[in-house]
Short mmCIF file of C-alpha atoms and ligand atoms in Angstrom, two decimals:
data_model
loop_
_atom_site.label_atom_id
_atom_site.label_comp_id
_atom_site.label_asym_id
_atom_site.label_seq_id
_atom_site.Cartn_x
_atom_site.Cartn_y
_atom_site.Cartn_z
CA MET A 1 0.00 0.00 0.00
CA ALA A 2 1.43 3.41 -0.96
CA PHE A 3 2.10 5.63 2.05
CA ASN A 4 -1.05 7.71 2.60
CA VAL A 5 -0.91 9.81 5.76
CA GLN A 6 -4.62 10.67 5.68
CA GLU A 7 -5.51 6.98 5.56
CA ILE A 8 -3.00 6.26 8.35
CA ARG A 9 -4.46 8.98 10.55
CA LYS A 10 -7.81 7.18 10.49
CA ASP A 11 -6.11 4.35 12.43
CA PHE A 12 -5.52 6.67 15.44
CA PRO A 13 -8.78 7.57 17.25
CA ILE A 14 -7.07 10.24 19.38
CA LEU A 15 -6.10 12.27 16.31
CA GLN A 16 -9.76 13.15 15.84
CA ARG A 17 -9.72 14.96 19.20
CA GLU A 18 -10.02 18.66 19.82
CA VAL A 19 -8.00 20.44 22.50
CA ASN A 20 -9.13 23.87 23.77
CA GLY A 21 -11.66 23.96 20.95
CA LYS A 22 -9.02 23.41 18.27
CA PRO A 23 -8.02 20.22 16.38
CA LEU A 24 -5.32 18.38 18.35
CA VAL A 25 -1.89 18.79 16.76
CA TYR A 26 0.14 16.15 18.59
CA LEU A 27 3.86 16.89 18.26
CA ASP A 28 5.16 15.23 21.44
CA ASN A 29 5.92 11.83 19.91
CA ALA A 30 9.39 11.69 21.48
CA ALA A 31 7.60 11.47 24.86
CA THR A 32 5.18 8.79 23.73
CA ALA A 33 3.65 7.78 20.41
CA GLN A 34 -0.08 7.59 19.83
CA LYS A 35 -1.82 4.18 19.62
CA PRO A 36 -3.52 2.74 16.53
CA GLN A 37 -6.90 1.01 16.90
CA ALA A 38 -5.22 -2.36 16.26
CA VAL A 39 -3.17 -1.95 19.48
CA ILE A 40 -6.17 -0.75 21.47
CA ASP A 41 -8.27 -3.66 20.17
CA CYS A 42 -5.52 -6.13 21.08
CA ILE A 43 -5.61 -5.06 24.73
CA VAL A 44 -9.43 -5.12 24.86
CA ASP A 45 -9.42 -8.57 23.20
CA TYR A 46 -7.05 -10.01 25.80
CA TYR A 47 -9.06 -8.77 28.78
CA SER A 48 -12.37 -9.63 27.10
CA ASN A 49 -11.60 -13.09 25.81
CA TYR A 50 -8.51 -14.79 27.21
CA ASN A 51 -7.33 -13.00 30.33
CA ALA A 52 -5.36 -15.49 32.44
CA ASN A 53 -1.98 -15.69 34.10
CA ILE A 54 0.74 -17.14 31.91
CA HIS A 55 3.12 -20.10 32.09
CA ARG A 56 2.48 -23.24 34.16
CA GLY A 57 -1.31 -22.97 33.79
CA VAL A 58 -3.05 -26.23 32.85
CA HIS A 59 -6.30 -24.61 31.70
CA THR A 60 -7.11 -23.41 28.19
CA LEU A 61 -7.26 -19.69 28.95
CA SER A 62 -3.80 -19.78 30.50
CA GLN A 63 -2.44 -21.65 27.49
CA GLU A 64 -4.01 -19.16 25.10
CA ALA A 65 -2.54 -16.23 27.06
CA THR A 66 0.87 -17.92 27.23
CA ASP A 67 0.88 -18.60 23.49
CA ALA A 68 0.00 -14.96 22.77
CA TYR A 69 2.66 -13.61 25.15
CA GLU A 70 5.41 -15.90 23.89
CA GLY A 71 4.21 -15.17 20.35
CA ALA A 72 4.88 -11.49 21.01
CA ARG A 73 8.38 -12.33 22.21
CA LYS A 74 8.95 -14.16 18.91
CA LYS A 75 7.70 -11.12 16.96
CA ILE A 76 10.16 -8.90 18.85
CA GLN A 77 12.98 -11.37 18.12
CA GLU A 78 12.21 -11.40 14.40
CA HIS A 79 11.69 -7.64 14.19
CA PHE A 80 15.10 -6.82 15.65
CA ASN A 81 16.81 -9.80 13.95
CA ILE A 82 17.79 -11.35 17.28
CA GLN A 83 19.34 -14.84 17.13
CA HIS A 84 17.43 -16.49 20.02
CA SER A 85 14.01 -15.66 21.48
CA HIS A 86 15.49 -16.27 24.96
CA GLU A 87 17.72 -13.22 24.37
CA VAL A 88 14.55 -11.09 24.45
CA ILE A 89 13.69 -10.03 28.00
CA LEU A 90 10.29 -8.37 28.28
CA THR A 91 10.61 -5.42 30.67
CA ALA A 92 8.52 -2.52 31.98
CA GLY A 93 10.39 -0.25 29.57
CA THR A 94 13.77 1.28 28.77
CA THR A 95 14.50 2.54 32.27
CA HIS A 96 13.71 -0.87 33.75
CA GLY A 97 15.95 -2.63 31.23
CA ILE A 98 18.88 -0.29 31.85
CA ASN A 99 18.61 -0.74 35.63
CA MET A 100 18.48 -4.51 35.15
CA ILE A 101 21.87 -4.43 33.43
CA ALA A 102 23.38 -1.82 35.77
CA ASN A 103 22.41 -4.05 38.70
CA GLY A 104 23.94 -7.05 36.97
CA PHE A 105 27.34 -5.41 36.65
CA ASN A 106 27.69 -4.90 40.43
CA GLU A 107 29.79 -8.04 40.54
CA PHE A 108 31.85 -7.24 37.47
CA LEU A 109 33.26 -3.82 38.24
CA LYS A 110 35.90 -2.66 40.70
CA LYS A 111 37.83 0.50 41.54
CA GLY A 112 39.91 1.57 38.56
CA ASP A 113 37.42 0.25 35.99
CA GLU A 114 35.85 2.84 33.69
CA ILE A 115 32.39 3.31 32.22
CA ILE A 116 31.83 5.60 29.24
CA VAL A 117 28.54 7.38 28.59
CA SER A 118 27.74 10.12 26.10
CA ALA A 119 26.78 13.72 26.86
CA LEU A 120 23.59 13.13 24.84
CA GLU A 121 22.06 10.67 27.28
CA HIS A 122 18.62 10.71 28.86
CA HIS A 123 18.78 10.63 32.66
CA SER A 124 17.65 6.98 32.50
CA ASN A 125 20.98 6.21 30.84
CA ILE A 126 23.09 8.30 33.19
CA VAL A 127 21.78 7.87 36.75
CA PRO A 128 21.83 4.03 36.89
CA TRP A 129 25.51 4.11 35.80
CA GLN A 130 26.37 6.80 38.37
CA MET A 131 24.74 4.58 41.00
CA LEU A 132 26.76 1.60 39.71
CA CYS A 133 29.98 3.63 40.00
CA GLU A 134 29.07 4.64 43.56
CA ARG A 135 28.53 0.96 44.42
CA THR A 136 31.69 -0.36 42.77
CA GLY A 137 34.22 2.48 42.74
CA ALA A 138 34.32 2.47 38.92
CA GLU A 139 34.76 5.84 37.20
CA LEU A 140 32.29 7.49 34.79
CA LYS A 141 33.77 9.12 31.66
CA VAL A 142 31.73 11.27 29.25
CA ILE A 143 31.91 11.54 25.47
CA PRO A 144 31.46 15.29 24.76
CA ILE A 145 29.23 16.85 22.08
CA ASP A 146 29.95 19.73 19.70
CA GLU A 147 27.81 22.84 18.98
CA LYS A 148 25.73 20.82 16.48
CA GLY A 149 24.81 18.35 19.21
CA VAL A 150 26.97 15.63 17.62
CA LEU A 151 29.25 13.29 19.61
CA VAL A 152 32.98 14.08 19.27
CA LEU A 153 34.22 10.62 18.29
CA SER A 154 37.89 11.64 18.43
CA GLU A 155 37.37 12.31 22.15
CA TYR A 156 35.59 8.96 22.51
CA GLU A 157 38.66 7.21 21.11
CA LYS A 158 40.87 9.03 23.63
CA LEU A 159 38.58 7.92 26.48
CA LEU A 160 38.74 4.24 25.49
CA SER A 161 41.44 2.26 27.31
CA GLU A 162 42.11 -1.18 28.74
CA ASN A 163 40.23 0.05 31.83
CA THR A 164 37.05 0.61 29.83
CA LYS A 165 34.55 -2.11 30.73
CA LEU A 166 31.23 -0.67 29.56
CA VAL A 167 30.00 1.91 27.04
CA PHE A 168 26.48 3.33 27.09
CA VAL A 169 25.07 5.48 24.34
CA ASN A 170 21.65 6.26 22.98
CA HIS A 171 20.84 5.37 19.39
CA ILE A 172 19.00 8.68 18.96
CA SER A 173 18.94 11.68 21.30
CA ASN A 174 15.43 12.43 22.63
CA ALA A 175 16.34 16.10 23.20
CA LEU A 176 18.04 16.92 19.88
CA GLY A 177 17.18 14.11 17.44
CA THR A 178 20.85 13.36 16.77
CA ILE A 179 21.36 9.86 15.33
CA ASN A 180 24.56 8.43 16.80
CA PRO A 181 27.03 6.27 14.79
CA ILE A 182 26.49 3.29 17.08
CA ALA A 183 28.03 0.70 14.74
CA GLU A 184 31.34 2.59 14.90
CA ILE A 185 31.02 3.17 18.66
CA ILE A 186 30.37 -0.55 19.22
CA LYS A 187 33.31 -1.61 16.99
CA LYS A 188 35.77 0.61 18.82
CA ALA A 189 34.50 -0.51 22.24
CA HIS A 190 34.88 -4.16 21.27
CA GLU A 191 38.48 -3.51 20.24
CA LYS A 192 39.04 -2.82 23.97
CA ASP A 193 36.87 -5.79 25.04
CA ALA A 194 34.27 -3.38 26.48
CA ALA A 195 30.56 -4.27 26.37
CA VAL A 196 28.09 -1.81 24.85
CA LEU A 197 24.51 -1.05 25.86
CA VAL A 198 22.52 1.03 23.38
CA ASP A 199 19.45 2.91 24.55
CA GLY A 200 17.06 2.59 21.63
CA ALA A 201 14.04 4.30 23.19
CA GLN A 202 14.02 7.12 20.62
CA ALA A 203 15.06 5.01 17.67
CA CYS A 204 12.64 2.13 17.26
CA SER A 205 9.64 4.09 16.00
CA HIS A 206 11.77 5.67 13.27
CA ILE A 207 14.19 2.91 12.20
CA LYS A 208 14.41 -0.88 12.37
CA PRO A 209 17.77 -1.79 13.94
CA ASP A 210 19.37 -5.15 13.04
CA LEU A 211 20.83 -6.15 16.38
CA GLN A 212 22.92 -9.08 15.10
CA ALA A 213 24.44 -6.90 12.40
CA LEU A 214 25.21 -4.20 15.01
CA ASP A 215 26.86 -6.85 17.23
CA VAL A 216 25.60 -4.83 20.22
CA ASP A 217 25.79 -6.51 23.63
CA PHE A 218 22.61 -4.99 25.08
CA TYR A 219 19.83 -2.96 23.47
CA VAL A 220 16.79 -1.54 25.29
CA THR A 221 13.59 0.13 24.15
CA SER A 222 10.03 0.91 25.27
CA ALA A 223 6.85 -0.23 23.51
CA HIS A 224 5.10 3.10 24.15
CA LYS A 225 7.56 4.85 21.83
CA MET A 226 6.59 2.36 19.09
CA CYS A 227 2.82 2.97 19.19
CA GLY A 228 2.56 0.24 21.83
CA PRO A 229 1.28 0.45 25.42
CA THR A 230 3.15 1.99 28.34
CA GLY A 231 4.69 -0.26 30.99
CA THR A 232 6.28 -2.73 28.61
CA GLY A 233 9.48 -2.85 26.62
CA MET A 234 12.42 -4.96 25.60
CA LEU A 235 15.91 -5.68 26.82
CA TYR A 236 18.03 -7.57 24.31
CA GLY A 237 21.21 -9.15 25.57
CA LYS A 238 23.67 -11.56 23.97
CA GLU A 239 22.95 -14.90 25.69
CA ASP A 240 26.58 -15.18 26.90
CA TRP A 241 26.19 -11.93 28.79
CA LEU A 242 22.69 -12.66 30.10
CA ASN A 243 23.87 -16.05 31.38
CA LYS A 244 26.73 -14.33 33.24
CA LEU A 245 24.57 -11.66 34.93
CA PRO A 246 22.68 -12.45 38.15
CA PRO A 247 18.87 -12.13 38.25
CA TYR A 248 17.53 -8.61 38.80
CA GLN A 249 14.57 -9.48 41.03
CA GLY A 250 13.69 -12.58 43.04
CA GLY A 251 10.24 -14.13 42.98
CA GLY A 252 7.95 -16.46 41.07
CA GLU A 253 8.71 -17.37 37.46
CA MET A 254 12.46 -16.74 37.76
CA ILE A 255 13.22 -19.92 39.72
CA ALA A 256 13.96 -23.54 38.88
CA GLU A 257 13.68 -24.89 42.45
CA VAL A 258 13.15 -23.22 45.83
CA THR A 259 14.19 -24.77 49.12
CA PHE A 260 15.06 -23.00 52.34
CA GLU A 261 18.56 -24.34 51.91
CA LYS A 262 19.07 -23.05 48.39
CA THR A 263 17.18 -21.72 45.37
CA THR A 264 18.21 -22.34 41.79
CA TYR A 265 17.19 -19.96 39.02
CA ALA A 266 15.33 -20.45 35.77
CA GLY A 267 17.19 -20.15 32.50
CA LEU A 268 16.74 -17.36 29.97
CA PRO A 269 14.58 -15.36 29.55
CA HIS A 270 12.61 -16.12 32.73
CA LYS A 271 15.61 -15.56 35.03
CA PHE A 272 15.01 -11.86 34.39
CA GLU A 273 11.20 -11.96 34.40
CA ALA A 274 10.14 -12.30 38.05
CA GLY A 275 6.44 -12.06 38.93
CA THR A 276 3.36 -11.62 36.78
CA PRO A 277 4.33 -9.45 33.82
CA ASN A 278 2.30 -6.86 31.94
CA ILE A 279 0.68 -9.62 29.89
CA ALA A 280 -1.66 -7.41 27.88
CA GLY A 281 1.17 -4.94 27.33
CA GLY A 282 3.54 -7.59 26.03
CA ILE A 283 0.95 -8.98 23.63
CA ALA A 284 0.05 -5.47 22.43
CA PHE A 285 3.79 -4.71 21.96
CA GLY A 286 3.68 -7.43 19.31
CA ALA A 287 0.58 -5.84 17.74
CA ALA A 288 2.40 -2.48 17.60
CA ILE A 289 5.35 -4.09 15.81
CA ASP A 290 2.95 -5.68 13.31
CA TYR A 291 1.31 -2.30 12.74
CA LEU A 292 4.58 -0.42 12.12
CA ASN A 293 5.79 -3.15 9.78
CA SER A 294 2.50 -3.00 7.87
CA ILE A 295 3.35 0.60 7.01
CA GLY A 296 7.06 -0.12 6.46
CA PHE A 297 10.08 1.50 8.03
CA ASP A 298 11.49 2.68 4.70
CA GLU A 299 8.26 4.60 4.14
CA ILE A 300 8.23 5.89 7.73
CA GLU A 301 11.87 7.08 7.53
CA ALA A 302 11.35 8.80 4.17
CA TYR A 303 8.15 10.56 5.21
CA GLU A 304 9.45 11.67 8.60
CA HIS A 305 12.55 13.07 6.90
CA GLU A 306 10.25 15.13 4.65
CA LEU A 307 8.47 16.46 7.75
CA LEU A 308 11.79 17.28 9.46
CA THR A 309 13.09 19.14 6.41
CA TYR A 310 9.86 21.13 6.00
CA ALA A 311 9.55 21.96 9.70
CA THR A 312 13.20 23.04 9.88
CA GLU A 313 12.79 25.32 6.86
CA GLN A 314 9.59 26.89 8.19
CA LEU A 315 10.73 27.38 11.80
CA THR A 316 14.08 28.94 10.85
CA LEU A 317 12.15 31.65 8.99
CA ILE A 318 11.04 32.95 12.40
CA GLU A 319 13.43 35.72 13.45
CA GLY A 320 15.23 35.03 16.72
CA LEU A 321 14.50 31.30 16.60
CA LYS A 322 17.46 28.98 17.25
CA ILE A 323 17.42 25.23 16.66
CA TYR A 324 19.55 22.98 18.90
CA GLY A 325 20.76 19.78 17.27
CA THR A 326 21.80 20.62 13.74
CA GLY A 327 23.78 17.55 12.77
CA VAL A 328 23.30 15.95 9.36
CA ASP A 329 22.12 12.62 10.82
CA LYS A 330 18.92 13.54 12.61
CA THR A 331 15.49 12.07 13.19
CA SER A 332 12.24 14.07 13.29
CA VAL A 333 12.85 15.98 16.52
CA ILE A 334 13.32 19.77 16.61
CA SER A 335 14.39 21.48 19.80
CA PHE A 336 14.32 25.27 19.61
CA ASN A 337 14.12 28.52 21.55
CA ILE A 338 13.19 32.06 20.66
CA GLU A 339 15.54 34.76 21.86
CA GLY A 340 14.34 36.37 25.08
CA ILE A 341 11.40 33.98 25.60
CA HIS A 342 11.28 31.08 28.08
CA PRO A 343 10.36 27.79 26.36
CA TYR A 344 7.68 27.09 28.96
CA ASP A 345 5.80 30.24 27.93
CA ILE A 346 5.80 29.19 24.28
CA GLY A 347 4.61 25.68 25.15
CA THR A 348 1.78 27.04 27.28
CA ILE A 349 0.51 29.38 24.60
CA VAL A 350 0.66 26.92 21.70
CA ASP A 351 -1.24 24.41 23.87
CA LYS A 352 -4.11 26.90 24.01
CA LEU A 353 -4.16 26.57 20.22
CA GLY A 354 -4.40 22.76 20.36
CA ILE A 355 -0.71 22.09 19.80
CA ALA A 356 1.11 19.57 22.04
CA VAL A 357 4.86 20.07 22.27
CA ARG A 358 7.19 19.45 25.21
CA THR A 359 9.19 22.12 26.99
CA GLY A 360 11.94 21.83 29.57
CA HIS A 361 15.13 19.80 29.84
CA HIS A 362 13.60 16.57 28.47
CA CYS A 363 15.43 14.50 31.13
CA ALA A 364 18.67 15.55 29.43
CA GLN A 365 19.93 18.31 31.75
CA PRO A 366 23.60 17.87 30.73
CA ILE A 367 22.67 18.89 27.18
CA MET A 368 20.92 22.03 28.44
CA ASP A 369 23.94 22.81 30.61
CA TYR A 370 26.19 22.48 27.55
CA TYR A 371 24.13 25.07 25.68
CA LYS A 372 23.69 27.16 28.85
CA ILE A 373 19.89 27.19 28.48
CA PRO A 374 17.11 26.23 30.95
CA GLY A 375 15.44 24.04 28.39
CA THR A 376 13.92 24.05 24.93
CA VAL A 377 10.64 23.77 23.10
CA ARG A 378 10.71 20.30 21.53
CA ALA A 379 8.47 19.41 18.59
CA SER A 380 8.76 15.72 17.67
CA PHE A 381 7.05 14.36 14.58
CA ALA A 382 5.77 10.90 13.71
CA PHE A 383 4.61 9.28 10.48
CA TYR A 384 1.00 10.29 11.20
CA ASN A 385 1.75 14.02 11.38
CA THR A 386 1.25 16.32 8.38
CA LYS A 387 2.74 19.43 6.81
CA GLU A 388 -0.52 21.21 7.64
CA GLU A 389 0.16 20.43 11.32
CA ILE A 390 3.64 21.91 10.93
CA ASP A 391 2.04 25.04 9.45
CA ALA A 392 -0.25 25.20 12.50
CA LEU A 393 2.80 24.88 14.80
CA VAL A 394 4.67 27.67 12.98
CA LYS A 395 1.61 29.95 13.08
CA ALA A 396 1.15 29.28 16.81
CA VAL A 397 4.83 29.91 17.58
CA LYS A 398 4.65 33.21 15.71
CA LYS A 399 1.54 34.15 17.72
CA ALA A 400 3.28 33.20 20.97
CA LYS A 401 6.30 35.29 19.97
CA SER A 402 4.13 38.30 19.19
CA MET A 403 2.36 37.95 22.56
CA LEU A 404 5.58 37.54 24.52
CA THR A 405 7.79 40.22 22.97
C1 7TS B 1 16.52 8.23 24.94
C2 7TS B 1 15.59 7.81 26.06
N1 7TS B 1 16.03 6.91 26.97
C3 7TS B 1 15.22 6.49 27.98
C4 7TS B 1 13.94 6.99 28.12
C5 7TS B 1 13.07 6.47 29.24
O1 7TS B 1 12.07 5.66 28.65
P1 7TS B 1 10.91 5.05 29.59
O2 7TS B 1 11.58 4.08 30.50
O3 7TS B 1 9.94 4.40 28.63
O4 7TS B 1 10.33 6.23 30.31
C6 7TS B 1 13.46 7.93 27.21
C7 7TS B 1 12.07 8.52 27.40
N2 7TS B 1 11.99 9.83 26.85
C8 7TS B 1 10.99 10.68 27.15
C9 7TS B 1 9.93 10.49 27.95
O5 7TS B 1 9.19 11.67 27.92
N3 7TS B 1 9.81 12.60 27.11
C10 7TS B 1 10.94 12.00 26.62
O6 7TS B 1 11.75 12.52 25.86
C11 7TS B 1 14.29 8.34 26.15
O7 7TS B 1 13.87 9.23 25.24
#
């Protein structure tokens, strides 16, 4: 089917909404993507027709729910070109997955070891590693960015040493839209025998990463960024690494045998899946992947690039407007400010006109510190947005500017 944004928009009930008496213009997709009817129906179907707890159940409902949940795991495996389905850990989301790995490395790090993160990271990919360094005595090193919001790879190479044990970098910056050269970052880390975790939260709704080709050690993402439900996501880990790491939480599901003398743990993936999971969320994660693939990531990438180019052209026509994150490799996120105006004030006014953008530091305070700004206005576009919506954004920003200056 040829890409037809008006037809696609019909799949998203929420896009018919009005906000403050105006048509909703939803441009906060970097925070969470909207949900197509197919994902909504999937959740309703589970709770309406086969709600049951999964694994170990002998009754039909439990088997149906288990088949659907494990079927979703298989879909995730195939989508990301992962070798084994047991290398797919279903999580509560990106933050949960990152903490799972950070916890696992407690036993692997010692004083003198070094962890490298990038200056582009979301707080979810900074704080867990700071906590790990506090626990182990390891040292955190930071890959700097340049004025364009692009990682300085020459500095990364200088930071790498035989003491480097772990490297953490996001695939795409949620604050600036910068797409990082993760294949090169991974290759150079592996030359020093360091493991790499890539935070894919901002990437997986825009591109389809091939995790075997990337040879990444860990990759995390959230379903809600991929038109799926909140509270579910994926941690991919090479099985050798996942077998080395201790469980993250103790409880049901993650055990092989429990005695008061000793407990043995389940194998992968259940070692990392203690307790009753977000069953409906996991199944609907699979439905979201099916939906995105039905449109096609080549089409999504091409269309979103068109939106980014158009929005960049139109916004830069506004005098006094500065865009942060001007690298060549960018996804459809535009962070900007207008000289002399606080981003919060712009966000508040455009909301009155039905336009949803995000303002603030976007959980990326180090980036704001680099630019010496309190925050930005962030407009983030998805494949269901339109050029007409960009025109509405530009008109609203101009109105806000005229009101505030
Ligand atoms: C790059 C990145 N990493 C991690 C997270 C955390 O994901 P979660 O565990 O699903 O919350 C986010 C969420 N980013 C945003 C959430 O709201 N606005 C944002 O930009 C993110 O963009």
